[in-house]
PDB file of C-alpha atoms in Angstrom:
ATOM      1  CA  PRO A   1     -10.783   3.729 -15.218  1.00  0.00           C
ATOM      2  CA  LEU A   2      -7.291   3.474 -13.654  1.00  0.00           C
ATOM      3  CA  TRP A   3      -6.641   4.387 -10.081  1.00  0.00           C
ATOM      4  CA  ARG A   4      -3.292   5.763  -8.874  1.00  0.00           C
ATOM      5  CA  GLY A   5      -0.936   2.958  -8.046  1.00  0.00           C
ATOM      6  CA  GLU A   6      -2.298   0.427 -10.426  1.00  0.00           C
ATOM      7  CA  ALA A   7       0.374  -1.579 -12.417  1.00  0.00           C
ATOM      8  CA  LEU A   8       0.307  -1.731 -16.098  1.00  0.00           C
ATOM      9  CA  GLU A   9       2.671  -3.687 -18.369  1.00  0.00           C
ATOM     10  CA  LEU A  10       4.085  -1.293 -21.174  1.00  0.00           C
ATOM     11  CA  ARG A  11       4.002  -3.008 -24.603  1.00  0.00           C
ATOM     12  CA  GLY A  12       4.718  -0.160 -26.981  1.00  0.00           C
ATOM     13  CA  GLN A  13       4.294   3.431 -27.823  1.00  0.00           C
ATOM     14  CA  ARG A  14       2.477   5.362 -30.657  1.00  0.00           C
ATOM     15  CA  GLY A  15       2.959   9.116 -30.360  1.00  0.00           C
ATOM     16  CA  ASP A  16       1.722  10.396 -27.017  1.00  0.00           C
ATOM     17  CA  TRP A  17      -0.010   7.061 -26.312  1.00  0.00           C
ATOM     18  CA  LEU A  18       1.424   4.064 -24.547  1.00  0.00           C
ATOM     19  CA  GLN A  19       0.152   0.573 -25.431  1.00  0.00           C
ATOM     20  CA  VAL A  20      -0.399  -1.188 -22.157  1.00  0.00           C
ATOM     21  CA  TRP A  21      -1.630  -4.437 -20.806  1.00  0.00           C
ATOM     22  CA  ASP A  22      -3.619  -4.505 -17.583  1.00  0.00           C
ATOM     23  CA  PRO A  23      -2.894  -8.014 -15.889  1.00  0.00           C
ATOM     24  CA  HIS A  24      -5.746  -7.472 -13.263  1.00  0.00           C
ATOM     25  CA  ARG A  25      -8.430  -6.928 -15.880  1.00  0.00           C
ATOM     26  CA  GLN A  26      -6.733  -9.169 -18.518  1.00  0.00           C
ATOM     27  CA  ARG A  27      -7.229  -6.469 -21.101  1.00  0.00           C
ATOM     28  CA  GLY A  28      -5.056  -4.132 -23.227  1.00  0.00           C
ATOM     29  CA  GLY A  29      -5.413  -0.596 -24.338  1.00  0.00           C
ATOM     30  CA  TYR A  30      -3.851   2.755 -24.715  1.00  0.00           C
ATOM     31  CA  VAL A  31      -3.030   5.318 -22.120  1.00  0.00           C
ATOM     32  CA  ARG A  32      -1.673   8.809 -22.348  1.00  0.00           C
ATOM     33  CA  GLN A  33       2.059   8.875 -21.698  1.00  0.00           C
ATOM     34  CA  ALA A  34       1.591  11.751 -19.221  1.00  0.00           C
ATOM     35  CA  ALA A  35      -1.007   9.641 -17.146  1.00  0.00           C
ATOM     36  CA  VAL A  36       1.620   6.897 -16.130  1.00  0.00           C
ATOM     37  CA  MET A  37       4.848   6.741 -14.326  1.00  0.00           C
ATOM     38  CA  PRO A  38       7.305   4.261 -15.898  1.00  0.00           C
ATOM     39  CA  LEU A  39       9.405   2.723 -13.203  1.00  0.00           C
ATOM     40  CA  PRO A  40      13.222   2.156 -13.692  1.00  0.00           C
ATOM     41  CA  GLU A  41      14.441  -1.361 -13.761  1.00  0.00           C
ATOM     42  CA  GLY A  42      17.241  -3.129 -11.855  1.00  0.00           C
ATOM     43  CA  GLU A  43      18.798  -2.832  -8.461  1.00  0.00           C
ATOM     44  CA  ALA A  44      20.382   0.545  -9.268  1.00  0.00           C
ATOM     45  CA  SER A  45      16.881   2.090  -9.255  1.00  0.00           C
ATOM     46  CA  VAL A  46      16.251   1.249  -5.659  1.00  0.00           C
ATOM     47  CA  PRO A  47      17.604   4.599  -4.257  1.00  0.00           C
ATOM     48  CA  GLU A  48      15.390   6.547  -6.697  1.00  0.00           C
ATOM     49  CA  LEU A  49      12.244   4.497  -5.966  1.00  0.00           C
ATOM     50  CA  ALA A  50      12.846   4.788  -2.107  1.00  0.00           C
ATOM     51  CA  ALA A  51      13.065   8.535  -2.504  1.00  0.00           C
ATOM     52  CA  GLN A  52       9.741   8.500  -4.438  1.00  0.00           C
ATOM     53  CA  LEU A  53       8.262   6.388  -1.783  1.00  0.00           C
ATOM     54  CA  ARG A  54       9.293   8.832   0.894  1.00  0.00           C
ATOM     55  CA  LEU A  55       7.687  11.677  -1.059  1.00  0.00           C
ATOM     56  CA  VAL A  56       4.439   9.780  -1.751  1.00  0.00           C
ATOM     57  CA  ARG A  57       3.851   8.557   1.843  1.00  0.00           C
ATOM     58  CA  GLN A  58       3.529  12.142   2.892  1.00  0.00           C
ATOM     59  CA  GLN A  59       0.517  12.739   0.518  1.00  0.00           C
ATOM     60  CA  PRO A  60      -2.893  11.733   1.759  1.00  0.00           C
ATOM     61  CA  GLY A  61      -4.853  10.015  -0.912  1.00  0.00           C
ATOM     62  CA  ALA A  62      -1.610   8.486  -2.428  1.00  0.00           C
ATOM     63  CA  GLU A  63      -1.598   5.364  -0.361  1.00  0.00           C
ATOM     64  CA  ALA A  64      -2.117   2.867  -3.282  1.00  0.00           C
ATOM     65  CA  LEU A  65       0.576   4.497  -5.237  1.00  0.00           C
ATOM     66  CA  GLY A  66       2.945   4.367  -2.192  1.00  0.00           C
ATOM     67  CA  LEU A  67       2.161   0.562  -1.957  1.00  0.00           C
ATOM     68  CA  GLY A  68       2.912   0.115  -5.635  1.00  0.00           C
ATOM     69  CA  LEU A  69       6.370   1.908  -5.124  1.00  0.00           C
ATOM     70  CA  ALA A  70       6.904  -0.135  -2.090  1.00  0.00           C
ATOM     71  CA  ALA A  71       6.364  -3.373  -4.007  1.00  0.00           C
ATOM     72  CA  ALA A  72       8.695  -2.069  -6.827  1.00  0.00           C
ATOM     73  CA  VAL A  73      11.484  -1.481  -4.203  1.00  0.00           C
ATOM     74  CA  VAL A  74      11.038  -5.029  -2.713  1.00  0.00           C
ATOM     75  CA  GLU A  75      11.214  -6.472  -6.232  1.00  0.00           C
ATOM     76  CA  ARG A  76      14.475  -4.698  -7.084  1.00  0.00           C
ATOM     77  CA  ALA A  77      16.207  -4.432  -3.764  1.00  0.00           C
ATOM     78  CA  SER A  78      19.013  -6.857  -2.557  1.00  0.00           C
ATOM     79  CA  PRO A  79      18.501  -8.779   0.713  1.00  0.00           C
ATOM     80  CA  ALA A  80      21.343  -6.737   2.230  1.00  0.00           C
ATOM     81  CA  TRP A  81      19.437  -3.501   1.426  1.00  0.00           C
ATOM     82  CA  LEU A  82      16.203  -4.968   2.769  1.00  0.00           C
ATOM     83  CA  GLY A  83      17.928  -6.032   5.993  1.00  0.00           C
ATOM     84  CA  GLY A  84      19.425  -2.567   6.566  1.00  0.00           C
ATOM     85  CA  VAL A  85      18.088   0.864   7.395  1.00  0.00           C
ATOM     86  CA  GLY A  86      16.517   1.197   4.021  1.00  0.00           C
ATOM     87  CA  GLY A  87      14.354  -1.952   4.660  1.00  0.00           C
ATOM     88  CA  ALA A  88      13.300  -0.669   8.032  1.00  0.00           C
ATOM     89  CA  GLU A  89      12.294   2.625   6.378  1.00  0.00           C
ATOM     90  CA  LEU A  90      10.287   0.720   3.761  1.00  0.00           C
ATOM     91  CA  LEU A  91       8.479  -1.231   6.439  1.00  0.00           C
ATOM     92  CA  GLU A  92       7.691   2.041   8.291  1.00  0.00           C
ATOM     93  CA  GLY A  93       6.299   3.418   5.105  1.00  0.00           C
ATOM     94  CA  LEU A  94       4.113   0.270   4.561  1.00  0.00           C
ATOM     95  CA  VAL A  95       2.822   0.556   8.209  1.00  0.00           C
ATOM     96  CA  THR A  96       2.038   4.355   7.656  1.00  0.00           C
ATOM     97  CA  LEU A  97       0.359   3.919   4.260  1.00  0.00           C
ATOM     98  CA  GLN A  98      -1.846   0.976   5.410  1.00  0.00           C
ATOM     99  CA  ASP A  99      -2.905   2.902   8.529  1.00  0.00           C
ATOM    100  CA  ARG A 100      -3.941   5.982   6.379  1.00  0.00           C
ATOM    101  CA  LEU A 101      -5.700   3.867   3.830  1.00  0.00           C
ATOM    102  CA  ALA A 102      -7.737   2.048   6.573  1.00  0.00           C
ATOM    103  CA  ALA A 103      -8.576   5.542   8.102  1.00  0.00           C
ATOM    104  CA  ARG A 104      -9.742   6.729   4.614  1.00  0.00           C
ATOM    105  CA  ALA A 105     -11.814   3.473   3.969  1.00  0.00           C
ATOM    106  CA  ASN A 106     -13.515   3.733   7.500  1.00  0.00           C
ATOM    107  CA  SER A 107     -14.240   7.502   7.174  1.00  0.00           C
ATOM    108  CA  PRO A 108     -17.902   7.953   7.937  1.00  0.00           C
ATOM    109  CA  GLY A 109     -18.319  11.427   6.534  1.00  0.00           C
ATOM    110  CA  ALA A 110     -16.815  10.707   3.066  1.00  0.00           C
ATOM    111  CA  SER A 111     -18.651  11.540  -0.123  1.00  0.00           C
ATOM    112  CA  ASN A 112     -19.619   8.916  -2.635  1.00  0.00           C
ATOM    113  CA  ASN A 113     -16.586   9.854  -4.785  1.00  0.00           C
ATOM    114  CA  GLN A 114     -14.166   9.680  -1.880  1.00  0.00           C
ATOM    115  CA  GLN A 115     -15.778   6.283  -0.833  1.00  0.00           C
ATOM    116  CA  ALA A 116     -15.461   4.998  -4.284  1.00  0.00           C
ATOM    117  CA  ALA A 117     -11.727   5.955  -4.406  1.00  0.00           C
ATOM    118  CA  ALA A 118     -10.918   4.536  -1.044  1.00  0.00           C
ATOM    119  CA  SER A 119     -12.581   1.204  -2.099  1.00  0.00           C
ATOM    120  CA  ALA A 120     -10.593   1.087  -5.302  1.00  0.00           C
ATOM    121  CA  HIS A 121      -7.344   1.938  -3.332  1.00  0.00           C
ATOM    122  CA  VAL A 122      -8.188  -1.011  -0.981  1.00  0.00           C
ATOM    123  CA  ASP A 123      -8.543  -3.246  -4.103  1.00  0.00           C
ATOM    124  CA  VAL A 124      -5.203  -1.926  -5.461  1.00  0.00           C
ATOM    125  CA  ALA A 125      -3.410  -2.603  -2.048  1.00  0.00           C
ATOM    126  CA  THR A 126      -4.908  -6.120  -2.060  1.00  0.00           C
ATOM    127  CA  ARG A 127      -3.339  -6.775  -5.558  1.00  0.00           C
ATOM    128  CA  TYR A 128       0.106  -5.723  -4.156  1.00  0.00           C
ATOM    129  CA  GLY A 129      -0.290  -8.336  -1.359  1.00  0.00           C
ATOM    130  CA  HIS A 130      -1.282  -5.813   1.423  1.00  0.00           C
ATOM    131  CA  PRO A 131      -5.070  -6.533   2.054  1.00  0.00           C
ATOM    132  CA  LEU A 132      -6.706  -4.660   4.916  1.00  0.00           C
ATOM    133  CA  ARG A 133      -8.147  -6.901   7.529  1.00  0.00           C
ATOM    134  CA  SER A 134     -11.961  -6.766   7.977  1.00  0.00           C
ATOM    135  CA  LEU A 135     -13.185  -7.154  11.465  1.00  0.00           C
ATOM    136  CA  ALA A 136     -16.891  -7.621  12.460  1.00  0.00           C
ATOM    137  CA  ARG A 137     -17.861  -5.085  15.140  1.00  0.00           C
ATOM    138  CA  VAL A 138     -20.425  -5.669  17.839  1.00  0.00           C
ATOM    139  CA  ASP A 139     -23.124  -3.819  15.955  1.00  0.00           C
ATOM    140  CA  GLY A 140     -22.623  -6.076  12.820  1.00  0.00           C
ATOM    141  CA  SER A 141     -20.699  -3.520  10.824  1.00  0.00           C
ATOM    142  CA  GLN A 142     -17.297  -4.131   9.231  1.00  0.00           C
ATOM    143  CA  TRP A 143     -14.238  -2.184  10.196  1.00  0.00           C
ATOM    144  CA  LEU A 144     -10.961  -2.155   8.161  1.00  0.00           C
ATOM    145  CA  CYS A 145      -7.610  -2.435   9.895  1.00  0.00           C
ATOM    146  CA  PRO A 146      -4.182  -2.502   8.479  1.00  0.00           C
ATOM    147  CA  ALA A 147      -2.437  -5.927   7.905  1.00  0.00           C
ATOM    148  CA  GLU A 148      -0.321  -6.910  10.823  1.00  0.00           C
ATOM    149  CA  GLU A 149       2.611  -8.426   8.920  1.00  0.00           C
ATOM    150  CA  PRO A 150       4.406  -5.140   8.127  1.00  0.00           C
ATOM    151  CA  ALA A 151       4.235  -4.013  11.693  1.00  0.00           C
ATOM    152  CA  ARG A 152       5.357  -7.190  12.967  1.00  0.00           C
ATOM    153  CA  LEU A 153       8.404  -7.254  10.574  1.00  0.00           C
ATOM    154  CA  LEU A 154       9.175  -3.735  11.536  1.00  0.00           C
ATOM    155  CA  ARG A 155       9.115  -4.444  15.156  1.00  0.00           C
ATOM    156  CA  GLY A 156      11.629  -7.341  14.739  1.00  0.00           C
ATOM    157  CA  HIS A 157      13.627  -5.663  12.116  1.00  0.00           C
ATOM    158  CA  PRO A 158      17.294  -5.410  13.107  1.00  0.00           C
ATOM    159  CA  ALA A 159      17.922  -1.994  11.832  1.00  0.00           C
ATOM    160  CA  ALA A 160      14.739  -0.474  13.030  1.00  0.00           C
ATOM    161  CA  SER A 161      15.080   2.477  15.290  1.00  0.00           C
ATOM    162  CA  GLY A 162      13.322   2.768  18.737  1.00  0.00           C
ATOM    163  CA  ALA A 163      10.749   5.160  17.267  1.00  0.00           C
ATOM    164  CA  GLN A 164       9.921   2.761  14.365  1.00  0.00           C
ATOM    165  CA  ARG A 165       9.628  -0.172  16.902  1.00  0.00           C
ATOM    166  CA  VAL A 166       7.136   1.940  18.905  1.00  0.00           C
ATOM    167  CA  GLN A 167       5.115   2.789  15.816  1.00  0.00           C
ATOM    168  CA  ALA A 168       4.905  -0.928  15.027  1.00  0.00           C
ATOM    169  CA  ALA A 169       3.912  -1.869  18.657  1.00  0.00           C
ATOM    170  CA  LEU A 170       1.182   0.780  18.582  1.00  0.00           C
ATOM    171  CA  GLN A 171      -0.191  -0.426  15.239  1.00  0.00           C
ATOM    172  CA  LEU A 172      -0.349  -3.900  16.590  1.00  0.00           C
ATOM    173  CA  THR A 173      -2.172  -3.022  19.740  1.00  0.00           C
ATOM    174  CA  ARG A 174      -4.733  -0.693  18.388  1.00  0.00           C
ATOM    175  CA  PRO A 175      -7.948  -1.069  20.434  1.00  0.00           C
ATOM    176  CA  ASP A 176     -10.206  -0.430  17.399  1.00  0.00           C
ATOM    177  CA  CYS A 177      -8.542  -3.396  15.531  1.00  0.00           C
ATOM    178  CA  VAL A 178      -9.190  -6.063  18.205  1.00  0.00           C
ATOM    179  CA  ALA A 179     -11.799  -8.548  16.947  1.00  0.00           C
ATOM    180  CA  ALA A 180     -15.106  -8.273  19.057  1.00  0.00           C
ATOM    181  CA  ASP A 181     -15.161 -11.960  19.683  1.00  0.00           C
ATOM    182  CA  THR A 182     -11.648 -11.914  21.275  1.00  0.00           C
ATOM    183  CA  PRO A 183     -11.931 -13.582  24.759  1.00  0.00           C
ATOM    184  CA  ALA A 184     -11.457 -11.273  27.643  1.00  0.00           C
ATOM    185  CA  ILE A 185      -8.618 -13.529  28.909  1.00  0.00           C
ATOM    186  CA  GLU A 186      -6.478 -12.884  25.861  1.00  0.00           C
ATOM    187  CA  LEU A 187      -6.823  -8.982  25.911  1.00  0.00           C
ATOM    188  CA  PRO A 188      -3.940  -8.479  28.434  1.00  0.00           C
ATOM    189  CA  ALA A 189      -1.599 -10.633  26.160  1.00  0.00           C
ATOM    190  CA  LEU A 190      -2.450  -8.423  23.222  1.00  0.00           C
TER     191      LEU A 190
END
């Protein structure tokens, strides 16, 4: 089974089927052409991919796909684009997508299918280099929190707007994502 956002290498086509290679599973196979979204290559594709990311980040449940699109943008974008308004918007999208994915993974009332999908999407996010942080809670349970790096980068990005910097600061200071073993003396600094 493939989850939304998983990356496949296209190797050929036979009718309505694409021959693919899954680098994560180290296995090849065939997938219906309608089930995949081939991504355009080159720096000229960055505006199109950024527009797709803007659309996907508004869709609950599509966080893994959004993280895959963000990875494609980073791979194709120039340093100047990443240092500008587009880069700040990309980081804002990463912060939003990770926050929503963590909320889905921590949802206590989710069905088994919803939990399986959230777990698979967390795995896909990890493969793109955006693992969620796992924090031990006082009761011994685990709590997933967004990675801090996108929020830190957004907070210090030269083209970030005031609202984007505030969103990043709020993400970094979430009370539910402070480790239970954090000494009380360090809490004001956080």
